[in-house]
XYZ file of C-alpha atoms in Angstrom:
688
model
C 49.624 5.132 24.111
C 51.698 1.806 21.834
C 51.243 2.471 17.761
C 51.932 -0.872 15.512
C 52.606 0.676 12.165
C 52.130 -1.893 9.510
C 53.510 -0.131 5.492
C 53.085 -1.145 2.153
C 56.816 0.154 1.304
C 58.974 3.022 3.379
C 62.175 4.523 3.120
C 64.455 4.384 1.287
C 61.487 4.994 -1.355
C 60.196 8.107 -1.083
C 56.225 8.444 -1.621
C 52.863 9.271 -0.237
C 52.594 6.057 2.467
C 55.567 7.298 3.533
C 55.929 11.017 3.683
C 52.322 10.670 5.811
C 54.014 7.746 8.196
C 56.803 9.544 8.849
C 54.680 12.845 9.969
C 52.043 10.214 12.336
C 56.347 9.263 13.647
C 57.310 12.885 14.097
C 53.934 13.513 16.143
C 53.409 9.894 18.305
C 57.267 10.602 19.835
C 55.673 14.183 20.373
C 53.029 13.217 22.255
C 55.137 11.024 24.346
C 53.839 7.788 22.639
C 55.471 4.341 21.380
C 55.827 3.271 17.669
C 56.377 0.220 15.915
C 57.004 -0.150 12.206
C 56.984 -3.076 10.278
C 58.249 -2.311 6.511
C 59.142 -4.291 3.961
C 62.871 -4.552 3.679
C 64.573 -2.216 0.343
C 67.587 -0.361 1.050
C 69.866 1.310 3.296
C 67.240 3.889 5.804
C 69.207 6.963 6.670
C 66.695 8.685 7.791
C 65.395 9.555 11.561
C 62.052 8.043 12.390
C 61.352 10.253 15.670
C 62.505 6.834 18.179
C 60.636 4.749 16.728
C 62.063 0.992 16.206
C 61.375 -1.633 13.795
C 60.595 -4.373 11.881
C 61.970 -4.796 8.016
C 60.399 -7.558 6.321
C 62.482 -9.772 3.245
C 61.094 -8.248 0.009
C 61.647 -8.765 -3.457
C 59.911 -6.225 -6.360
C 56.835 -5.214 -8.254
C 58.088 -6.418 -11.428
C 58.541 -3.382 -13.643
C 58.896 -0.815 -10.686
C 62.212 -2.153 -8.678
C 61.400 0.774 -6.003
C 58.255 -0.174 -4.971
C 59.334 -3.855 -2.463
C 56.257 -6.780 -1.341
C 56.646 -7.727 1.273
C 55.135 -11.658 1.944
C 54.731 -12.511 5.636
C 52.155 -13.975 6.903
C 49.786 -14.051 9.724
C 51.900 -15.740 12.227
C 54.812 -13.750 11.671
C 52.876 -10.508 11.840
C 51.663 -11.821 15.250
C 54.959 -12.762 16.905
C 56.483 -9.390 15.443
C 53.608 -8.053 17.375
C 53.423 -10.086 19.996
C 56.288 -8.848 21.158
C 55.883 -4.840 21.059
C 52.641 -5.191 23.045
C 50.292 -2.584 20.842
C 47.982 -0.768 22.002
C 46.200 -0.386 18.249
C 47.756 -1.300 14.648
C 48.126 0.990 11.962
C 47.869 -0.423 8.406
C 48.934 2.552 5.496
C 47.434 1.796 2.420
C 47.321 -2.199 3.016
C 46.549 -3.822 0.617
C 49.444 -7.032 0.468
C 51.260 -6.825 3.288
C 48.439 -5.564 5.182
C 45.840 -8.017 4.292
C 47.710 -10.758 6.703
C 48.349 -7.534 9.080
C 44.410 -7.498 9.891
C 44.392 -11.186 10.577
C 47.239 -10.915 12.804
C 45.115 -7.782 13.808
C 42.082 -10.018 14.737
C 44.751 -13.036 16.480
C 46.296 -10.858 18.948
C 42.534 -9.047 19.735
C 43.413 -6.044 19.110
C 41.836 -2.492 16.876
C 43.063 -2.111 13.426
C 42.777 1.306 11.732
C 43.003 0.647 7.615
C 44.371 4.035 5.931
C 42.854 4.123 2.820
C 45.457 5.947 0.621
C 45.855 3.720 -2.960
C 43.031 3.450 -5.113
C 44.716 0.156 -6.198
C 41.649 -1.228 -8.535
C 41.956 2.157 -11.005
C 45.250 1.233 -10.616
C 44.360 -1.660 -12.599
C 42.873 0.294 -15.619
C 45.874 2.833 -15.778
C 48.898 -0.717 -15.842
C 46.854 -1.959 -19.111
C 45.119 -5.255 -17.028
C 41.928 -4.323 -15.994
C 40.388 -7.148 -15.778
C 42.234 -7.621 -12.822
C 39.851 -4.496 -11.852
C 36.993 -6.428 -10.183
C 39.520 -8.765 -7.935
C 41.168 -5.956 -6.577
C 38.280 -4.124 -5.487
C 36.552 -7.748 -4.250
C 40.358 -7.542 -2.603
C 39.718 -3.535 -0.958
C 36.175 -4.528 0.316
C 37.420 -7.577 1.828
C 40.251 -5.700 3.478
C 38.900 -2.359 4.878
C 35.535 -4.880 6.254
C 36.971 -7.021 8.151
C 39.438 -3.988 9.628
C 38.071 -2.967 12.529
C 37.799 0.933 11.132
C 38.750 3.080 8.277
C 40.111 5.948 7.283
C 39.365 7.468 4.175
C 41.652 11.042 2.829
C 38.387 12.505 0.985
C 34.772 13.203 0.477
C 35.056 10.736 -2.673
C 37.561 7.737 -1.648
C 34.299 7.879 0.805
C 31.691 6.960 -0.950
C 34.615 4.600 -3.288
C 34.317 2.921 -0.421
C 31.061 2.581 0.746
C 29.951 1.425 -2.448
C 31.932 -1.841 -1.927
C 30.157 -2.204 0.738
C 32.837 -1.260 4.599
C 30.233 0.966 6.942
C 33.121 1.483 9.543
C 35.029 4.720 7.711
C 35.342 8.491 9.330
C 36.587 11.303 6.598
C 40.958 11.858 7.806
C 42.783 14.128 5.100
C 45.742 15.083 5.214
C 47.785 17.504 6.966
C 50.831 20.115 4.916
C 54.101 21.183 6.505
C 53.170 24.853 5.430
C 56.067 26.324 7.693
C 58.125 23.972 4.668
C 56.120 25.002 2.179
C 55.926 28.475 1.400
C 55.746 31.409 -1.366
C 58.732 32.925 0.912
C 60.154 30.375 -0.912
C 60.027 31.742 -5.140
C 63.470 31.940 -6.143
C 63.770 34.149 -9.414
C 67.240 31.613 -10.045
C 65.335 28.678 -9.717
C 63.119 29.733 -12.093
C 65.173 31.079 -14.639
C 66.842 27.740 -15.039
C 64.082 26.162 -17.152
C 61.962 29.804 -18.235
C 62.450 32.818 -19.262
C 61.809 35.615 -17.262
C 58.336 36.530 -19.702
C 57.693 32.708 -19.459
C 55.287 31.021 -17.091
C 56.421 28.766 -15.124
C 53.561 25.423 -15.533
C 54.492 22.032 -13.139
C 53.996 18.973 -12.155
C 54.856 17.045 -8.630
C 54.518 13.401 -8.542
C 55.419 10.041 -9.545
C 56.316 9.865 -13.342
C 53.293 6.585 -13.655
C 50.887 5.270 -15.637
C 48.243 6.052 -13.071
C 49.594 9.827 -12.613
C 48.859 9.888 -16.232
C 51.256 12.352 -16.881
C 51.471 12.287 -20.562
C 47.781 14.237 -20.360
C 50.131 17.479 -20.030
C 51.023 16.820 -23.968
C 47.797 19.053 -24.583
C 50.343 21.524 -23.372
C 53.094 21.823 -25.171
C 53.522 24.772 -27.773
C 51.028 26.851 -25.995
C 52.514 30.762 -26.039
C 54.623 31.629 -22.991
C 53.832 28.608 -21.047
C 57.213 26.382 -20.104
C 56.893 23.066 -18.517
C 58.597 21.652 -15.616
C 58.036 17.828 -14.613
C 59.865 17.364 -11.330
C 59.922 13.290 -10.055
C 61.030 10.004 -11.578
C 59.452 6.993 -12.435
C 59.174 3.935 -14.844
C 57.129 6.088 -16.928
C 60.629 8.991 -17.058
C 61.772 8.175 -20.339
C 58.892 7.474 -23.019
C 57.035 11.090 -21.166
C 60.606 12.661 -21.648
C 59.925 10.856 -25.766
C 56.239 12.585 -25.785
C 57.037 15.835 -24.330
C 59.909 16.769 -26.050
C 59.911 20.936 -24.899
C 59.443 19.782 -21.294
C 61.944 20.073 -18.611
C 62.719 16.883 -16.326
C 63.954 17.861 -12.795
C 64.423 14.538 -12.069
C 63.541 13.012 -7.921
C 63.481 16.494 -5.766
C 62.568 16.165 -1.996
C 63.170 18.339 1.342
C 64.029 22.318 0.704
C 64.173 21.462 -2.956
C 60.585 20.749 -3.109
C 60.006 23.345 -1.279
C 61.821 25.725 -3.832
C 60.901 24.061 -6.559
C 57.201 23.975 -5.634
C 57.434 28.488 -4.932
C 58.648 28.832 -7.615
C 55.941 28.208 -9.658
C 53.503 29.807 -11.162
C 50.664 27.111 -11.932
C 50.050 23.148 -10.998
C 49.373 20.816 -12.851
C 47.464 17.473 -11.681
C 45.542 15.134 -14.238
C 45.541 12.027 -12.217
C 42.221 10.903 -11.835
C 43.083 7.317 -9.370
C 43.884 10.272 -6.342
C 43.012 9.579 -2.880
C 43.365 12.277 -1.835
C 46.625 13.868 -3.698
C 48.851 15.354 -1.473
C 50.814 17.755 -4.372
C 47.663 19.927 -3.827
C 47.949 21.183 -0.885
C 51.835 21.787 -1.234
C 51.217 24.094 -3.742
C 48.310 25.440 -2.075
C 50.585 26.083 1.218
C 53.135 27.502 -1.834
C 50.728 30.094 -2.840
C 50.426 28.254 -6.392
C 47.252 27.584 -7.852
C 46.400 24.670 -8.946
C 43.881 23.297 -12.075
C 43.476 19.323 -11.743
C 41.245 16.829 -12.780
C 37.748 17.246 -10.897
C 37.953 13.239 -9.804
C 38.615 11.638 -6.639
C 41.239 13.921 -3.911
C 41.254 16.866 -5.590
C 37.111 17.629 -5.974
C 37.517 18.042 -1.256
C 40.745 20.396 -2.295
C 40.233 22.381 -5.542
C 38.052 25.340 -5.021
C 37.684 26.649 -9.029
C 37.111 29.367 -9.631
C 38.884 30.606 -6.291
C 42.703 28.818 -5.825
C 42.737 26.313 -8.921
C 40.390 24.724 -11.587
C 38.829 21.621 -11.251
C 38.468 20.428 -15.094
C 36.873 17.662 -16.746
C 37.972 14.849 -16.797
C 39.258 13.375 -19.844
C 39.154 16.530 -21.023
C 42.267 17.137 -22.035
C 40.963 20.810 -24.393
C 39.607 22.151 -21.087
C 43.049 21.120 -19.070
C 44.619 23.558 -21.742
C 41.773 26.340 -21.327
C 42.332 26.439 -17.832
C 45.957 26.402 -18.165
C 45.839 29.202 -20.762
C 43.123 31.158 -18.642
C 45.811 30.645 -15.583
C 48.988 31.611 -17.951
C 47.137 34.750 -19.508
C 46.217 36.500 -16.211
C 49.032 37.709 -13.370
C 46.531 39.192 -10.961
C 44.846 36.373 -11.218
C 47.090 34.434 -10.658
C 47.966 35.958 -7.088
C 44.557 36.075 -6.059
C 44.059 32.029 -6.664
C 47.671 32.545 -4.683
C 46.617 34.009 -1.412
C 43.482 32.010 -1.372
C 44.802 29.077 -1.104
C 47.314 29.920 1.275
C 44.994 30.747 3.789
C 43.237 27.735 3.038
C 45.448 25.400 3.954
C 46.292 27.581 7.118
C 44.191 25.209 9.712
C 45.773 22.219 8.234
C 48.434 21.310 10.152
C 50.017 17.777 10.816
C 50.167 18.243 14.645
C 46.005 19.224 14.695
C 45.808 16.179 11.510
C 48.038 14.115 13.943
C 45.780 14.932 16.700
C 42.587 13.414 15.437
C 44.750 10.330 14.005
C 45.171 9.997 18.032
C 41.257 10.471 18.855
C 40.231 8.151 15.469
C 42.733 5.008 17.538
C 40.858 5.623 20.362
C 37.488 5.456 18.204
C 38.080 2.359 16.917
C 39.560 1.462 20.211
C 35.994 0.931 21.667
C 34.576 0.089 18.277
C 36.509 -3.340 18.697
C 35.628 -3.492 21.711
C 31.454 -2.431 21.334
C 31.155 0.519 23.175
C 30.718 3.429 20.285
C 28.006 3.891 17.312
C 28.582 1.372 13.862
C 29.280 3.511 10.833
C 26.902 3.309 8.382
C 28.104 5.739 5.420
C 26.981 9.991 6.397
C 25.670 9.493 9.745
C 26.807 11.269 12.532
C 28.868 9.630 14.986
C 29.090 10.315 18.346
C 31.590 11.997 20.063
C 35.201 11.043 20.447
C 36.453 9.143 23.129
C 39.795 11.246 24.838
C 42.997 9.946 22.784
C 44.754 9.148 26.061
C 41.650 6.313 26.450
C 42.950 3.521 27.191
C 43.182 1.191 24.051
C 43.716 -3.043 25.686
C 45.888 -5.954 25.625
C 46.594 -8.080 23.314
C 45.938 -12.364 23.004
C 45.676 -14.770 20.762
C 42.016 -15.806 20.496
C 41.228 -19.278 21.942
C 44.588 -18.172 25.074
C 44.434 -17.121 28.011
C 45.395 -13.777 26.900
C 42.285 -13.368 25.110
C 40.564 -13.721 28.040
C 41.970 -9.630 29.022
C 40.644 -9.002 25.546
C 37.138 -10.792 26.187
C 37.272 -8.039 29.464
C 38.075 -5.635 27.385
C 34.357 -2.759 27.808
C 32.299 -3.824 25.506
C 28.692 -1.881 26.863
C 27.144 0.531 24.107
C 25.139 2.448 26.914
C 25.774 5.213 29.289
C 28.386 3.707 31.492
C 26.267 3.546 35.374
C 28.592 5.891 38.064
C 27.166 3.424 40.715
C 26.209 -0.626 39.755
C 23.337 -2.003 41.117
C 23.027 -4.684 44.022
C 20.785 -7.075 41.506
C 19.202 -9.979 44.018
C 17.398 -11.815 41.252
C 19.180 -12.849 37.322
C 17.436 -14.115 34.744
C 18.583 -14.710 30.898
C 17.073 -16.014 28.517
C 18.225 -16.709 24.946
C 18.903 -20.052 23.272
C 21.519 -22.177 22.211
C 24.247 -20.366 22.693
C 23.123 -19.047 26.832
C 22.089 -22.512 27.538
C 25.527 -23.207 27.059
C 26.026 -24.646 24.370
C 29.546 -26.234 23.170
C 30.881 -24.713 26.872
C 32.482 -28.418 28.481
C 34.960 -26.885 30.755
C 34.459 -28.962 34.034
C 31.270 -30.494 33.195
C 30.208 -34.502 32.697
C 29.720 -35.590 29.742
C 26.791 -33.994 27.641
C 26.445 -30.794 29.972
C 27.397 -27.238 29.218
C 29.121 -23.777 31.828
C 27.408 -21.424 29.592
C 28.364 -17.963 29.749
C 25.646 -17.151 31.273
C 26.724 -19.584 34.104
C 29.891 -18.258 34.363
C 28.391 -13.910 34.733
C 26.210 -15.570 37.491
C 29.547 -16.555 39.052
C 31.017 -13.035 39.167
C 27.547 -11.301 39.611
C 27.819 -13.186 42.802
C 31.378 -13.082 43.543
C 31.850 -9.646 43.239
C 28.332 -8.546 45.645
C 25.794 -10.190 48.819
C 25.319 -14.083 46.368
C 22.113 -13.870 43.271
C 18.894 -15.582 41.957
C 19.613 -17.177 39.122
C 17.502 -19.227 36.912
C 18.766 -19.274 32.675
C 15.694 -20.866 30.737
C 17.930 -20.585 27.900
C 17.033 -23.692 25.511
C 18.937 -24.346 22.132
C 17.092 -24.233 19.039
C 14.721 -21.334 20.488
C 13.598 -18.019 18.735
C 12.306 -14.856 18.999
C 8.661 -15.418 19.932
C 9.363 -17.698 22.323
C 11.406 -16.051 24.968
C 8.625 -13.505 24.375
C 5.545 -15.244 24.614
C 7.186 -17.592 27.223
C 10.468 -17.054 28.209
C 10.325 -13.335 29.518
C 6.605 -13.381 30.817
C 8.598 -16.787 32.911
C 11.488 -14.480 33.741
C 8.247 -11.676 35.457
C 7.389 -14.786 37.844
C 10.868 -14.672 39.118
C 10.637 -10.810 39.305
C 13.917 -10.362 37.315
C 15.816 -6.968 38.700
C 18.381 -7.636 35.850
C 18.068 -9.873 32.422
C 20.118 -10.799 30.295
C 18.513 -11.170 26.176
C 21.043 -13.262 23.142
C 18.644 -14.723 21.538
C 18.027 -14.013 16.827
C 20.265 -16.129 15.068
C 18.106 -18.904 14.333
C 15.273 -17.358 12.600
C 18.084 -14.695 11.594
C 19.455 -18.143 9.697
C 16.274 -18.080 7.732
C 15.500 -16.909 4.237
C 12.051 -15.581 4.439
C 13.750 -14.109 8.060
C 12.549 -9.938 8.685
C 15.254 -8.104 10.095
C 13.242 -5.409 10.863
C 10.423 -7.384 12.280
C 12.666 -8.784 14.652
C 13.449 -5.285 15.275
C 10.015 -4.472 16.992
C 8.818 -7.288 18.482
C 12.056 -7.438 20.664
C 11.996 -3.700 20.519
C 8.955 -3.737 22.152
C 8.883 -6.579 24.395
C 12.585 -4.657 25.495
C 10.966 -1.887 25.942
C 8.077 -4.130 28.820
C 10.584 -5.573 30.595
C 12.434 -2.266 31.363
C 8.860 -0.255 32.418
C 8.172 -3.080 35.434
C 11.799 -1.998 36.813
C 13.989 -5.104 35.514
C 17.939 -4.164 34.015
C 18.603 -5.757 30.714
C 21.261 -6.634 29.342
C 20.686 -7.650 25.446
C 24.448 -9.488 23.865
C 23.682 -8.927 19.937
C 23.521 -12.277 18.070
C 26.919 -12.655 15.563
C 28.673 -14.625 13.730
C 31.699 -16.153 12.477
C 33.783 -13.312 10.968
C 35.434 -15.350 9.198
C 32.513 -17.002 7.453
C 31.689 -16.981 3.920
C 28.277 -15.691 5.096
C 26.438 -13.988 2.088
C 23.292 -13.199 2.916
C 22.834 -14.158 6.404
C 25.294 -12.186 7.742
C 23.954 -8.592 6.058
C 20.789 -9.966 7.891
C 22.457 -10.038 11.274
C 24.082 -6.971 10.722
C 20.547 -5.359 9.380
C 19.103 -7.100 13.537
C 21.932 -5.418 15.261
C 21.894 -1.683 12.788
C 17.846 -2.349 14.309
C 17.465 -3.532 17.611
C 21.335 -1.860 19.741
C 19.413 2.341 19.508
C 15.861 0.530 20.312
C 17.192 -0.661 23.399
C 19.088 2.172 24.180
C 16.103 3.782 23.831
C 14.634 1.665 25.570
C 17.346 2.907 28.589
C 18.758 -0.527 28.083
C 22.688 -1.819 28.590
C 23.521 -3.154 24.705
C 27.259 -5.709 24.568
C 26.896 -5.621 20.506
C 29.281 -8.649 20.676
C 28.178 -8.301 16.866
C 30.852 -5.516 16.047
C 33.335 -7.338 18.888
C 36.436 -8.802 16.669
C 37.545 -10.668 19.392
C 33.759 -12.877 19.648
C 34.120 -12.932 15.760
C 37.471 -14.485 15.209
C 39.222 -17.251 15.443
C 39.966 -19.559 18.430
C 36.750 -18.632 20.111
C 34.656 -21.579 17.966
C 33.650 -24.685 18.286
C 33.860 -27.558 16.039
C 30.367 -27.102 14.785
C 31.250 -24.142 13.304
C 28.297 -22.195 14.774
C 29.172 -21.959 18.984
C 30.860 -20.539 21.357
C 33.493 -23.139 22.523
C 35.355 -22.739 26.072
C 36.984 -19.954 25.780
C 34.569 -18.241 23.806
C 32.278 -19.137 26.619
C 34.801 -17.110 28.771
C 35.300 -14.341 27.246
C 31.863 -13.609 25.657
C 31.215 -13.995 30.227
C 34.502 -11.440 31.175
C 32.503 -8.730 28.691
C 28.709 -8.897 29.780
C 30.274 -8.174 33.559
C 31.883 -5.814 32.568
C 29.491 -4.423 30.275
C 27.515 -4.628 33.462
C 30.009 -2.863 35.950
C 31.180 -5.689 37.509
C 34.614 -3.645 39.471
C 37.787 -5.501 38.096
C 36.536 -8.065 35.376
C 38.968 -7.646 33.486
C 41.819 -8.240 36.023
C 38.787 -11.108 37.604
C 39.783 -12.243 33.649
C 43.779 -11.853 33.690
C 43.890 -14.319 37.136
C 40.880 -16.978 35.567
C 43.322 -17.597 32.815
C 46.369 -17.978 34.732
C 44.593 -20.624 37.292
C 42.592 -22.024 34.919
C 44.892 -22.124 31.323
C 43.362 -23.575 28.225
C 45.730 -26.356 29.044
C 43.721 -27.946 31.455
C 40.689 -27.312 29.273
C 41.587 -27.441 26.002
C 39.258 -27.466 23.734
C 38.192 -28.935 19.926
C 40.114 -29.231 17.026
C 38.632 -28.418 13.727
C 36.844 -29.872 12.067
C 37.559 -31.367 8.681
C 35.275 -30.029 5.726
C 33.496 -33.928 5.635
C 33.834 -34.926 9.140
C 31.826 -31.582 9.627
C 29.067 -32.460 6.882
C 28.413 -35.994 9.074
C 28.474 -34.883 12.269
C 26.234 -31.340 12.315
C 25.529 -30.484 8.990
C 23.145 -33.146 7.656
C 21.552 -33.727 10.907
C 20.298 -30.223 11.204
C 19.047 -30.523 7.844
C 18.373 -34.159 8.309
C 15.567 -31.963 11.501
C 15.042 -29.309 9.161
C 13.090 -31.391 6.711
C 11.368 -33.434 9.774
C 10.166 -29.557 11.171
C 12.095 -30.851 14.420
C 15.386 -28.689 16.188
C 17.566 -29.601 19.321
C 15.688 -28.608 21.124
C 12.527 -30.524 20.963
C 11.473 -31.242 23.741
C 14.040 -30.215 26.139
C 13.572 -27.789 30.378
C 15.832 -25.485 30.675
C 18.644 -26.245 33.282
C 17.003 -24.222 35.480
C 13.867 -23.309 35.583
C 14.121 -22.368 39.097
C 15.629 -19.419 41.226
C 18.922 -21.752 42.545
C 21.194 -18.894 44.771
C 24.441 -18.250 44.060
C 26.726 -17.162 47.419
C 28.587 -13.958 47.699
C 30.456 -12.920 50.189
C 29.186 -12.351 52.712
C 27.696 -16.559 52.595
C 30.890 -16.783 52.308
C 32.176 -14.903 55.610
C 29.725 -16.539 57.469
C 30.994 -19.534 56.385
C 33.780 -18.882 57.667
C 32.894 -17.512 60.867
C 30.709 -20.478 61.394
C 33.650 -22.461 60.865
C 36.150 -19.863 63.214
């Protein structure tokens, strides 16, 4: 597997994100995978990158915090860097500014993106005294993670937060801890004596000295009998904190073996920050056999078990913070018992096991990207994860020849057939998308091919020919398909029916997705009861368009109809969640239909879902022989021209109660024979 990792910050600045990335790189190297890191340039990097390639981008320092650098690279630049590496998946480490461009670049390349949620940026706005920015920042975080193929949240708290933002494709991925590096045996009496007398209890904080960490709350520990406070770390607030905590010792930044020795030498670890999505230092304290007192909000909720390995206190209740520290400071036996429980509790959280779990998440993101995996919504259980060795796909810019390979990735979310049936009669039903609107490739003026015509050719050529009818007509709704087109397909004796309908219903203000699901689900069951196979393609929208409630209705419809189709034994191509079909570059100038590139991609996706042998290879051959340079798609229209050509006529028809399909007949209202291999062989024999 080839993994590209895009980071908002990286070496030489060491923080939780950097530490996690280094562990991921180490694991990828150990498992034999190739990696590329793209990050802001912020100084000389003398740390080994475990065999990974690296691209460092020009960056500027964050005002007030120069150790943190911000890179402003556009999606096009990132896509160029990524295309040279040709990754199978893009790992977005704590994405925000650069990460947003990374999501867009992944869409351009047609690869899955895995966004690792690690920083609660809206909460940081509160701590940095710009609370008015929090709603805007939260909206950006929500938009970014909804756009990513899969989001990994480190804790139950951050999972709930993301769900509150409307992010549905969320999985838990915690953080590993190096139990060989952090261990109780490193406790050093000599280190302790530098900061506390033998009879004193050494209470320590480890982390960045910045507003979001709320280190100033530790002032309530001043004056506690027999307690000495040591602050390990550095950051923009160090000067102010040294003035606020004159009795505390400040060590500055410690890393490597120095940090491990310091952590093991503490008697109690404290962490007051309320904005932690995880809090890695708590795990490191536990691995060192040190009990923890932390705020009962965010990541610590999953890590600290009160009265077993430490204490959680009510957020903002500094008196309780002082009381919990006083409790442990006054009871050495309790500290030892909590410390032993803490060490045992982290025994199974090695970076090796978490690394293997991450590889499974990469593979799962690949299946989501191809439409194979079920949608993730809130706390619903997920299907078994594919093997980490499963190929994730190829790269390609939507609308370019290589995008055809993306469209040919496996999108079937129903069980895979062992042997593809030899269908004799294929009937396509639906609306304008299946009619082929806007796919004018090599067609006379006013005529269209479409994905279903292309699919029929693929089915015919992969077998002995096929009878094909296309009953789809523009503007048709679900009732039209159920009451008219499907009965007609039964008259033809169809043994394969493709169904793509619902878009014209769902754009209406009064649409009821649940009612549509019930009706179409019953219809699919009826078709299946007659012995015909069904490929259901979910209706879909451009991912980049601002469609509000309309998108919600499409999502509700897909969430309902996919399990109904599965229960009926149908195959499902969930195009609504396939970024290669929803991204820019595959939509026509009217903004509601696929262009030729999009129809081609959808055809190969459907072929692969149906088990057509070597569909991906055929897609590549198609691209090589008939590139988009020979049949260019129409360029995007300016908004004013789009309104004149498309929006206003549509509104006019609606006002008059008309549709674009009034008076139109299906383009293939009877079975036509499409020759296959046997026909070609017979013809060659006649002319031999």
